[in-house]
Amino acid sequence: TAFGPSPRLRLDIVLNDFVANAYLNKSINILSDGTPWRPLIDVRDMARAIEWALNRDIVNSDNFLVINTGNNDQNFQVIELANIINKHLFDIEINVNPNAQPDKRSYKVDFSLFKNLAKDYYPIHDIDNSIESLISLFKKINYNKYDFENSKFIRLNILKKLKENNILNNKLL
């Protein structure tokens, strides 16, 4: 899962959403029991991985390569993410839904092959660095609750607007 600051910031991605809510509302609402795993990669490291993929030496390897791109240290349980954010924004209320149905999207990913092949392109931005970058961005743009609630960076808001303007139908076509 990509995360971190970018010109086309997505606020419906778990870490970005948590940081935005903690920054604006001093709370994080976890819709699950907090145990699902999420592999994360900072968008800046994702861009570096794309650069590696475009420029890699394919003389001694396959032209087509499917590979997990990320850092083995960046697999986190959702509750861990909330607790890490709390270290940056202090006194955040963390709400967990203990009655939630099991989240089937829970997964840890092994990035060892990427580390072995991409060496110099292995992710360098850790979660703390990325959280601080997001907080700095929110401060710089004077991010507020109105912006968050009406954000063009939340995919569902955009889809609703496209439907209202008859650009998309109920099947999102």
Short mmCIF file of N, CA and C in Angstrom, two decimals:
data_model
loop_
_atom_site.label_atom_id
_atom_site.label_comp_id
_atom_site.label_asym_id
_atom_site.label_seq_id
_atom_site.Cartn_x
_atom_site.Cartn_y
_atom_site.Cartn_z
N THR A 1 0.84 -1.18 0.00
CA THR A 1 0.00 0.00 0.00
C THR A 1 0.89 1.24 0.00
N ALA A 2 0.67 2.08 -0.95
CA ALA A 2 1.44 3.32 -1.03
C ALA A 2 0.98 4.29 0.06
N PHE A 3 1.88 5.14 0.49
CA PHE A 3 1.54 6.16 1.47
C PHE A 3 2.56 7.27 1.37
N GLY A 4 2.27 8.37 2.04
CA GLY A 4 3.20 9.48 2.06
C GLY A 4 2.73 10.66 1.23
N PRO A 5 3.45 11.76 1.34
CA PRO A 5 3.06 12.99 0.65
C PRO A 5 3.32 12.91 -0.85
N SER A 6 2.41 13.50 -1.60
CA SER A 6 2.58 13.56 -3.05
C SER A 6 1.65 14.65 -3.59
N PRO A 7 1.91 15.11 -4.81
CA PRO A 7 1.03 16.13 -5.40
C PRO A 7 -0.40 15.62 -5.60
N ARG A 8 -0.59 14.31 -5.75
CA ARG A 8 -1.92 13.72 -5.91
C ARG A 8 -2.22 12.85 -4.69
N LEU A 9 -2.09 13.43 -3.54
CA LEU A 9 -2.24 12.74 -2.26
C LEU A 9 -3.55 11.98 -2.17
N ARG A 10 -3.48 10.72 -1.77
CA ARG A 10 -4.67 9.90 -1.53
C ARG A 10 -4.90 9.84 -0.04
N LEU A 11 -6.07 10.28 0.40
CA LEU A 11 -6.39 10.26 1.82
C LEU A 11 -7.32 9.11 2.19
N ASP A 12 -7.53 8.19 1.26
CA ASP A 12 -8.31 7.00 1.56
C ASP A 12 -7.41 5.77 1.66
N ILE A 13 -6.14 6.01 1.83
CA ILE A 13 -5.15 4.95 2.06
C ILE A 13 -4.88 4.92 3.56
N VAL A 14 -4.74 3.76 4.13
CA VAL A 14 -4.76 3.60 5.58
C VAL A 14 -3.84 4.57 6.34
N LEU A 15 -2.58 4.63 6.01
CA LEU A 15 -1.68 5.48 6.80
C LEU A 15 -1.99 6.96 6.57
N ASN A 16 -2.19 7.37 5.33
CA ASN A 16 -2.51 8.77 5.05
C ASN A 16 -3.81 9.18 5.75
N ASP A 17 -4.81 8.31 5.71
CA ASP A 17 -6.08 8.58 6.38
C ASP A 17 -5.89 8.72 7.88
N PHE A 18 -5.13 7.81 8.48
CA PHE A 18 -4.90 7.87 9.92
C PHE A 18 -4.17 9.16 10.32
N VAL A 19 -3.15 9.54 9.56
CA VAL A 19 -2.40 10.75 9.89
C VAL A 19 -3.30 11.98 9.74
N ALA A 20 -4.09 12.03 8.68
CA ALA A 20 -4.99 13.17 8.47
C ALA A 20 -6.00 13.27 9.62
N ASN A 21 -6.59 12.16 10.01
CA ASN A 21 -7.56 12.18 11.12
C ASN A 21 -6.90 12.54 12.44
N ALA A 22 -5.73 12.01 12.69
CA ALA A 22 -5.01 12.34 13.93
C ALA A 22 -4.65 13.81 13.95
N TYR A 23 -4.20 14.33 12.82
CA TYR A 23 -3.80 15.74 12.72
C TYR A 23 -5.00 16.67 12.92
N LEU A 24 -6.12 16.35 12.29
CA LEU A 24 -7.29 17.23 12.33
C LEU A 24 -8.21 17.00 13.52
N ASN A 25 -8.41 15.74 13.87
CA ASN A 25 -9.44 15.39 14.85
C ASN A 25 -8.89 14.82 16.15
N LYS A 26 -7.58 14.65 16.22
CA LYS A 26 -6.95 14.05 17.41
C LYS A 26 -7.51 12.65 17.70
N SER A 27 -7.95 11.96 16.64
CA SER A 27 -8.46 10.61 16.82
C SER A 27 -8.21 9.78 15.57
N ILE A 28 -8.15 8.48 15.80
CA ILE A 28 -8.06 7.50 14.71
C ILE A 28 -9.11 6.45 14.98
N ASN A 29 -9.97 6.21 14.01
CA ASN A 29 -11.00 5.18 14.13
C ASN A 29 -10.61 3.99 13.27
N ILE A 30 -10.31 2.89 13.94
CA ILE A 30 -9.93 1.66 13.24
C ILE A 30 -11.20 0.85 13.05
N LEU A 31 -11.55 0.57 11.80
CA LEU A 31 -12.80 -0.11 11.50
C LEU A 31 -12.74 -1.61 11.77
N SER A 32 -11.54 -2.14 11.95
CA SER A 32 -11.36 -3.56 12.25
C SER A 32 -10.94 -3.71 13.70
N ASP A 33 -10.53 -4.93 14.05
CA ASP A 33 -10.04 -5.15 15.41
C ASP A 33 -8.57 -4.73 15.56
N GLY A 34 -8.00 -4.20 14.49
CA GLY A 34 -6.63 -3.69 14.53
C GLY A 34 -5.55 -4.70 14.19
N THR A 35 -5.92 -5.95 14.02
CA THR A 35 -4.91 -6.99 13.78
C THR A 35 -4.51 -7.20 12.32
N PRO A 36 -5.28 -6.73 11.32
CA PRO A 36 -4.87 -6.97 9.93
C PRO A 36 -3.50 -6.37 9.63
N TRP A 37 -2.77 -7.06 8.78
CA TRP A 37 -1.45 -6.62 8.35
C TRP A 37 -1.55 -5.83 7.06
N ARG A 38 -0.70 -4.82 6.93
CA ARG A 38 -0.59 -4.03 5.71
C ARG A 38 0.88 -3.83 5.37
N PRO A 39 1.29 -4.21 4.16
CA PRO A 39 2.63 -3.86 3.69
C PRO A 39 2.59 -2.44 3.13
N LEU A 40 3.51 -1.59 3.52
CA LEU A 40 3.50 -0.20 3.10
C LEU A 40 4.76 0.17 2.33
N ILE A 41 4.60 1.14 1.44
CA ILE A 41 5.76 1.71 0.73
C ILE A 41 5.49 3.20 0.51
N ASP A 42 6.46 4.02 0.86
CA ASP A 42 6.36 5.45 0.63
C ASP A 42 6.33 5.70 -0.88
N VAL A 43 5.52 6.66 -1.32
CA VAL A 43 5.39 6.93 -2.75
C VAL A 43 6.73 7.33 -3.37
N ARG A 44 7.59 7.94 -2.59
CA ARG A 44 8.92 8.30 -3.12
C ARG A 44 9.75 7.06 -3.40
N ASP A 45 9.62 6.05 -2.55
CA ASP A 45 10.31 4.78 -2.79
C ASP A 45 9.67 4.01 -3.94
N MET A 46 8.35 4.16 -4.08
CA MET A 46 7.67 3.54 -5.21
C MET A 46 8.19 4.12 -6.52
N ALA A 47 8.38 5.43 -6.54
CA ALA A 47 8.92 6.08 -7.74
C ALA A 47 10.33 5.57 -8.03
N ARG A 48 11.13 5.38 -6.99
CA ARG A 48 12.49 4.86 -7.17
C ARG A 48 12.43 3.42 -7.72
N ALA A 49 11.45 2.63 -7.25
CA ALA A 49 11.30 1.26 -7.74
C ALA A 49 10.92 1.25 -9.22
N ILE A 50 10.08 2.19 -9.62
CA ILE A 50 9.71 2.31 -11.03
C ILE A 50 10.94 2.68 -11.86
N GLU A 51 11.75 3.60 -11.34
CA GLU A 51 12.98 3.96 -12.04
C GLU A 51 13.87 2.73 -12.20
N TRP A 52 14.01 1.94 -11.14
CA TRP A 52 14.81 0.71 -11.23
C TRP A 52 14.24 -0.22 -12.31
N ALA A 53 12.91 -0.40 -12.30
CA ALA A 53 12.28 -1.31 -13.26
C ALA A 53 12.51 -0.86 -14.70
N LEU A 54 12.46 0.44 -14.92
CA LEU A 54 12.65 0.97 -16.27
C LEU A 54 14.09 0.86 -16.75
N ASN A 55 15.02 0.90 -15.81
CA ASN A 55 16.44 0.95 -16.18
C ASN A 55 17.20 -0.32 -15.86
N ARG A 56 16.55 -1.33 -15.32
CA ARG A 56 17.28 -2.53 -14.91
C ARG A 56 17.87 -3.26 -16.10
N ASP A 57 18.95 -3.95 -15.83
CA ASP A 57 19.65 -4.73 -16.85
C ASP A 57 18.86 -6.01 -17.09
N ILE A 58 18.33 -6.16 -18.29
CA ILE A 58 17.56 -7.36 -18.58
C ILE A 58 18.32 -8.34 -19.46
N VAL A 59 19.60 -8.09 -19.68
CA VAL A 59 20.40 -8.98 -20.51
C VAL A 59 20.43 -10.39 -19.93
N ASN A 60 20.62 -10.48 -18.62
CA ASN A 60 20.73 -11.79 -17.99
C ASN A 60 19.50 -12.18 -17.19
N SER A 61 18.36 -11.56 -17.49
CA SER A 61 17.14 -11.90 -16.76
C SER A 61 15.95 -11.85 -17.69
N ASP A 62 14.80 -12.12 -17.14
CA ASP A 62 13.57 -12.10 -17.93
C ASP A 62 13.18 -10.67 -18.29
N ASN A 63 12.58 -10.50 -19.46
CA ASN A 63 12.03 -9.20 -19.83
C ASN A 63 10.88 -8.83 -18.91
N PHE A 64 10.07 -9.82 -18.58
CA PHE A 64 8.88 -9.59 -17.76
C PHE A 64 9.14 -10.11 -16.36
N LEU A 65 8.95 -9.27 -15.38
CA LEU A 65 9.22 -9.65 -14.00
C LEU A 65 8.10 -9.14 -13.10
N VAL A 66 7.51 -10.04 -12.35
CA VAL A 66 6.51 -9.67 -11.35
C VAL A 66 7.20 -9.79 -10.01
N ILE A 67 7.19 -8.69 -9.25
CA ILE A 67 7.96 -8.67 -8.01
C ILE A 67 7.27 -7.81 -6.97
N ASN A 68 7.31 -8.25 -5.73
CA ASN A 68 6.81 -7.44 -4.62
C ASN A 68 7.82 -6.32 -4.37
N THR A 69 7.33 -5.10 -4.35
CA THR A 69 8.22 -3.94 -4.19
C THR A 69 7.95 -3.27 -2.85
N GLY A 70 8.93 -3.30 -1.99
CA GLY A 70 8.79 -2.69 -0.67
C GLY A 70 9.95 -3.10 0.22
N ASN A 71 9.75 -2.92 1.51
CA ASN A 71 10.78 -3.18 2.52
C ASN A 71 10.19 -4.13 3.56
N ASN A 72 10.91 -5.18 3.89
CA ASN A 72 10.40 -6.16 4.86
C ASN A 72 10.09 -5.54 6.21
N ASP A 73 10.73 -4.44 6.54
CA ASP A 73 10.47 -3.75 7.81
C ASP A 73 9.21 -2.89 7.77
N GLN A 74 8.53 -2.86 6.63
CA GLN A 74 7.36 -2.00 6.48
C GLN A 74 6.05 -2.80 6.40
N ASN A 75 6.02 -3.97 7.04
CA ASN A 75 4.78 -4.72 7.23
C ASN A 75 4.28 -4.40 8.63
N PHE A 76 3.08 -3.83 8.73
CA PHE A 76 2.56 -3.39 10.02
C PHE A 76 1.13 -3.87 10.22
N GLN A 77 0.79 -4.14 11.48
CA GLN A 77 -0.61 -4.34 11.81
C GLN A 77 -1.24 -2.96 11.94
N VAL A 78 -2.52 -2.87 11.62
CA VAL A 78 -3.21 -1.59 11.60
C VAL A 78 -3.11 -0.87 12.95
N ILE A 79 -3.24 -1.59 14.05
CA ILE A 79 -3.13 -0.96 15.37
C ILE A 79 -1.73 -0.40 15.59
N GLU A 80 -0.71 -1.07 15.05
CA GLU A 80 0.66 -0.55 15.15
C GLU A 80 0.78 0.81 14.48
N LEU A 81 0.14 0.95 13.32
CA LEU A 81 0.19 2.22 12.59
C LEU A 81 -0.38 3.35 13.44
N ALA A 82 -1.52 3.09 14.08
CA ALA A 82 -2.13 4.11 14.93
C ALA A 82 -1.20 4.48 16.09
N ASN A 83 -0.58 3.49 16.69
CA ASN A 83 0.33 3.75 17.81
C ASN A 83 1.58 4.50 17.38
N ILE A 84 2.08 4.22 16.19
CA ILE A 84 3.25 4.95 15.68
C ILE A 84 2.88 6.41 15.43
N ILE A 85 1.72 6.64 14.84
CA ILE A 85 1.26 8.01 14.59
C ILE A 85 1.11 8.76 15.90
N ASN A 86 0.64 8.08 16.92
CA ASN A 86 0.47 8.70 18.24
C ASN A 86 1.79 9.21 18.80
N LYS A 87 2.90 8.59 18.43
CA LYS A 87 4.22 9.07 18.87
C LYS A 87 4.57 10.40 18.23
N HIS A 88 3.95 10.72 17.11
CA HIS A 88 4.25 11.96 16.38
C HIS A 88 3.26 13.07 16.70
N LEU A 89 2.02 12.70 17.00
CA LEU A 89 0.98 13.72 17.22
C LEU A 89 0.40 13.68 18.64
N PHE A 90 0.88 12.83 19.48
CA PHE A 90 0.59 12.78 20.93
C PHE A 90 -0.88 12.87 21.31
N ASP A 91 -1.23 12.10 22.28
CA ASP A 91 -2.57 12.11 22.88
C ASP A 91 -3.70 11.92 21.87
N ILE A 92 -3.48 11.05 20.92
CA ILE A 92 -4.49 10.72 19.93
C ILE A 92 -5.43 9.68 20.55
N GLU A 93 -6.71 9.87 20.37
CA GLU A 93 -7.67 8.85 20.80
C GLU A 93 -7.73 7.78 19.72
N ILE A 94 -7.43 6.56 20.09
CA ILE A 94 -7.44 5.44 19.14
C ILE A 94 -8.64 4.56 19.47
N ASN A 95 -9.56 4.46 18.52
CA ASN A 95 -10.78 3.67 18.69
C ASN A 95 -10.69 2.43 17.81
N VAL A 96 -10.83 1.27 18.44
CA VAL A 96 -10.77 -0.01 17.74
C VAL A 96 -12.15 -0.64 17.79
N ASN A 97 -12.54 -1.31 16.72
CA ASN A 97 -13.83 -1.99 16.67
C ASN A 97 -13.62 -3.47 16.98
N PRO A 98 -13.77 -3.86 18.25
CA PRO A 98 -13.52 -5.26 18.62
C PRO A 98 -14.56 -6.22 18.06
N ASN A 99 -15.70 -5.70 17.60
CA ASN A 99 -16.77 -6.55 17.07
C ASN A 99 -16.75 -6.65 15.55
N ALA A 100 -15.72 -6.12 14.93
CA ALA A 100 -15.64 -6.12 13.47
C ALA A 100 -15.47 -7.54 12.93
N GLN A 101 -16.01 -7.75 11.76
CA GLN A 101 -15.79 -9.01 11.06
C GLN A 101 -14.31 -9.11 10.69
N PRO A 102 -13.76 -10.29 10.60
CA PRO A 102 -12.35 -10.41 10.21
C PRO A 102 -12.09 -9.74 8.85
N ASP A 103 -11.01 -9.01 8.77
CA ASP A 103 -10.64 -8.32 7.54
C ASP A 103 -9.87 -9.29 6.66
N LYS A 104 -10.44 -9.64 5.52
CA LYS A 104 -9.82 -10.61 4.61
C LYS A 104 -8.65 -10.02 3.83
N ARG A 105 -8.41 -8.71 4.00
CA ARG A 105 -7.32 -8.07 3.27
C ARG A 105 -6.03 -8.04 4.08
N SER A 106 -5.93 -8.86 5.09
CA SER A 106 -4.75 -8.89 5.94
C SER A 106 -3.64 -9.70 5.25
N TYR A 107 -2.47 -9.08 5.09
CA TYR A 107 -1.38 -9.81 4.46
C TYR A 107 -0.03 -9.16 4.76
N LYS A 108 0.96 -10.01 4.95
CA LYS A 108 2.35 -9.58 5.07
C LYS A 108 3.03 -9.99 3.77
N VAL A 109 4.00 -9.22 3.35
CA VAL A 109 4.65 -9.49 2.07
C VAL A 109 6.15 -9.62 2.28
N ASP A 110 6.74 -10.57 1.56
CA ASP A 110 8.18 -10.77 1.59
C ASP A 110 8.80 -10.00 0.41
N PHE A 111 9.67 -9.05 0.73
CA PHE A 111 10.31 -8.22 -0.29
C PHE A 111 11.76 -8.61 -0.52
N SER A 112 12.15 -9.80 -0.11
CA SER A 112 13.55 -10.22 -0.20
C SER A 112 14.07 -10.24 -1.64
N LEU A 113 13.26 -10.69 -2.58
CA LEU A 113 13.70 -10.72 -3.97
C LEU A 113 13.99 -9.31 -4.48
N PHE A 114 13.12 -8.37 -4.17
CA PHE A 114 13.35 -6.98 -4.58
C PHE A 114 14.65 -6.46 -3.96
N LYS A 115 14.85 -6.74 -2.69
CA LYS A 115 16.07 -6.29 -2.01
C LYS A 115 17.30 -6.88 -2.69
N ASN A 116 17.23 -8.13 -3.08
CA ASN A 116 18.35 -8.81 -3.72
C ASN A 116 18.62 -8.27 -5.12
N LEU A 117 17.57 -8.00 -5.87
CA LEU A 117 17.73 -7.55 -7.26
C LEU A 117 17.97 -6.05 -7.39
N ALA A 118 17.28 -5.26 -6.59
CA ALA A 118 17.28 -3.81 -6.78
C ALA A 118 18.32 -3.08 -5.95
N LYS A 119 18.90 -3.75 -5.00
CA LYS A 119 19.94 -3.23 -4.10
C LYS A 119 19.86 -1.74 -3.79
N ASP A 120 20.37 -0.88 -4.65
CA ASP A 120 20.41 0.56 -4.39
C ASP A 120 19.03 1.22 -4.43
N TYR A 121 18.03 0.49 -4.87
CA TYR A 121 16.68 1.04 -4.97
C TYR A 121 15.76 0.51 -3.87
N TYR A 122 16.33 -0.26 -2.95
CA TYR A 122 15.53 -0.74 -1.82
C TYR A 122 15.03 0.48 -1.05
N PRO A 123 13.80 0.47 -0.56
CA PRO A 123 13.21 1.65 0.09
C PRO A 123 14.08 2.25 1.20
N ILE A 124 14.13 3.58 1.19
CA ILE A 124 14.95 4.31 2.18
C ILE A 124 14.09 5.16 3.12
N HIS A 125 12.83 5.37 2.79
CA HIS A 125 11.95 6.19 3.63
C HIS A 125 11.22 5.29 4.62
N ASP A 126 11.51 5.48 5.90
CA ASP A 126 10.81 4.67 6.89
C ASP A 126 9.50 5.35 7.28
N ILE A 127 8.70 4.64 8.02
CA ILE A 127 7.36 5.14 8.35
C ILE A 127 7.41 6.44 9.15
N ASP A 128 8.38 6.57 10.06
CA ASP A 128 8.47 7.79 10.86
C ASP A 128 8.77 9.00 9.97
N ASN A 129 9.69 8.82 9.03
CA ASN A 129 10.02 9.89 8.09
C ASN A 129 8.80 10.29 7.27
N SER A 130 8.05 9.31 6.84
CA SER A 130 6.87 9.58 6.01
C SER A 130 5.77 10.26 6.79
N ILE A 131 5.56 9.85 8.03
CA ILE A 131 4.55 10.50 8.88
C ILE A 131 4.93 11.96 9.09
N GLU A 132 6.19 12.22 9.40
CA GLU A 132 6.64 13.60 9.59
C GLU A 132 6.46 14.41 8.31
N SER A 133 6.71 13.80 7.15
CA SER A 133 6.52 14.50 5.87
C SER A 133 5.05 14.84 5.65
N LEU A 134 4.15 13.93 6.01
CA LEU A 134 2.72 14.21 5.88
C LEU A 134 2.30 15.34 6.81
N ILE A 135 2.75 15.30 8.05
CA ILE A 135 2.41 16.35 9.01
C ILE A 135 2.92 17.70 8.51
N SER A 136 4.14 17.73 7.99
CA SER A 136 4.70 18.97 7.44
C SER A 136 3.87 19.49 6.28
N LEU A 137 3.42 18.58 5.43
CA LEU A 137 2.58 18.97 4.30
C LEU A 137 1.27 19.58 4.80
N PHE A 138 0.63 18.93 5.78
CA PHE A 138 -0.63 19.44 6.30
C PHE A 138 -0.46 20.83 6.90
N LYS A 139 0.64 21.04 7.59
CA LYS A 139 0.91 22.37 8.17
C LYS A 139 1.13 23.39 7.06
N LYS A 140 1.91 23.01 6.06
CA LYS A 140 2.26 23.93 4.97
C LYS A 140 1.03 24.40 4.20
N ILE A 141 0.07 23.50 3.98
CA ILE A 141 -1.11 23.86 3.19
C ILE A 141 -2.28 24.30 4.08
N ASN A 142 -2.02 24.41 5.38
CA ASN A 142 -3.05 24.80 6.34
C ASN A 142 -4.28 23.91 6.21
N TYR A 143 -4.03 22.63 6.21
CA TYR A 143 -5.07 21.62 6.03
C TYR A 143 -6.10 21.71 7.14
N ASN A 144 -7.40 21.66 6.78
CA ASN A 144 -8.46 21.82 7.78
C ASN A 144 -9.56 20.79 7.57
N LYS A 145 -10.52 20.76 8.50
CA LYS A 145 -11.58 19.75 8.47
C LYS A 145 -12.44 19.85 7.21
N TYR A 146 -12.71 21.06 6.76
CA TYR A 146 -13.51 21.21 5.54
C TYR A 146 -12.79 20.55 4.36
N ASP A 147 -11.49 20.81 4.23
CA ASP A 147 -10.71 20.21 3.15
C ASP A 147 -10.77 18.69 3.22
N PHE A 148 -10.68 18.15 4.44
CA PHE A 148 -10.69 16.70 4.60
C PHE A 148 -12.04 16.11 4.23
N GLU A 149 -13.11 16.69 4.73
CA GLU A 149 -14.44 16.15 4.48
C GLU A 149 -14.88 16.29 3.03
N ASN A 150 -14.36 17.26 2.34
CA ASN A 150 -14.71 17.50 0.94
C ASN A 150 -13.54 17.23 0.00
N SER A 151 -12.65 16.42 0.45
CA SER A 151 -11.39 16.24 -0.25
C SER A 151 -11.53 15.61 -1.63
N LYS A 152 -10.80 16.18 -2.56
CA LYS A 152 -10.69 15.57 -3.89
C LYS A 152 -9.67 14.44 -3.85
N PHE A 153 -9.06 14.23 -2.69
CA PHE A 153 -8.06 13.17 -2.55
C PHE A 153 -8.64 11.89 -1.95
N ILE A 154 -9.97 11.87 -1.78
CA ILE A 154 -10.64 10.66 -1.32
C ILE A 154 -11.42 10.12 -2.51
N ARG A 155 -11.03 8.96 -2.97
CA ARG A 155 -11.58 8.38 -4.19
C ARG A 155 -13.11 8.32 -4.18
N LEU A 156 -13.71 7.95 -3.06
CA LEU A 156 -15.16 7.85 -2.99
C LEU A 156 -15.82 9.20 -3.26
N ASN A 157 -15.24 10.28 -2.77
CA ASN A 157 -15.78 11.62 -3.05
C ASN A 157 -15.77 11.91 -4.54
N ILE A 158 -14.70 11.56 -5.21
CA ILE A 158 -14.59 11.80 -6.65
C ILE A 158 -15.61 10.96 -7.42
N LEU A 159 -15.76 9.68 -7.04
CA LEU A 159 -16.72 8.83 -7.73
C LEU A 159 -18.14 9.35 -7.56
N LYS A 160 -18.49 9.82 -6.36
CA LYS A 160 -19.82 10.39 -6.12
C LYS A 160 -20.05 11.61 -7.01
N LYS A 161 -19.04 12.46 -7.10
CA LYS A 161 -19.16 13.67 -7.92
C LYS A 161 -19.31 13.30 -9.39
N LEU A 162 -18.56 12.32 -9.86
CA LEU A 162 -18.67 11.88 -11.25
C LEU A 162 -20.06 11.31 -11.54
N LYS A 163 -20.62 10.58 -10.57
CA LYS A 163 -21.98 10.06 -10.74
C LYS A 163 -23.00 11.19 -10.76
N GLU A 164 -22.86 12.15 -9.86
CA GLU A 164 -23.78 13.30 -9.81
C GLU A 164 -23.78 14.07 -11.11
N ASN A 165 -22.64 14.15 -11.77
CA ASN A 165 -22.51 14.89 -13.02
C ASN A 165 -22.73 14.00 -14.24
N ASN A 166 -23.25 12.79 -14.00
CA ASN A 166 -23.56 11.82 -15.06
C ASN A 166 -22.36 11.47 -15.94
N ILE A 167 -21.20 11.54 -15.36
CA ILE A 167 -19.99 11.12 -16.07
C ILE A 167 -19.80 9.61 -15.88
N LEU A 168 -20.23 9.11 -14.72
CA LEU A 168 -20.23 7.68 -14.43
C LEU A 168 -21.64 7.24 -14.09
N ASN A 169 -21.98 5.99 -14.45
CA ASN A 169 -23.29 5.46 -14.07
C ASN A 169 -23.12 4.61 -12.80
N ASN A 170 -24.19 3.91 -12.40
CA ASN A 170 -24.14 3.10 -11.19
C ASN A 170 -23.16 1.94 -11.28
N LYS A 171 -22.81 1.56 -12.50
CA LYS A 171 -21.80 0.51 -12.69
C LYS A 171 -20.40 1.10 -12.81
N LEU A 172 -20.29 2.42 -12.56
CA LEU A 172 -19.02 3.17 -12.64
C LEU A 172 -18.41 3.10 -14.03
N LEU A 173 -19.27 3.09 -15.04
CA LEU A 173 -18.82 3.11 -16.43
C LEU A 173 -19.08 4.46 -17.06
#
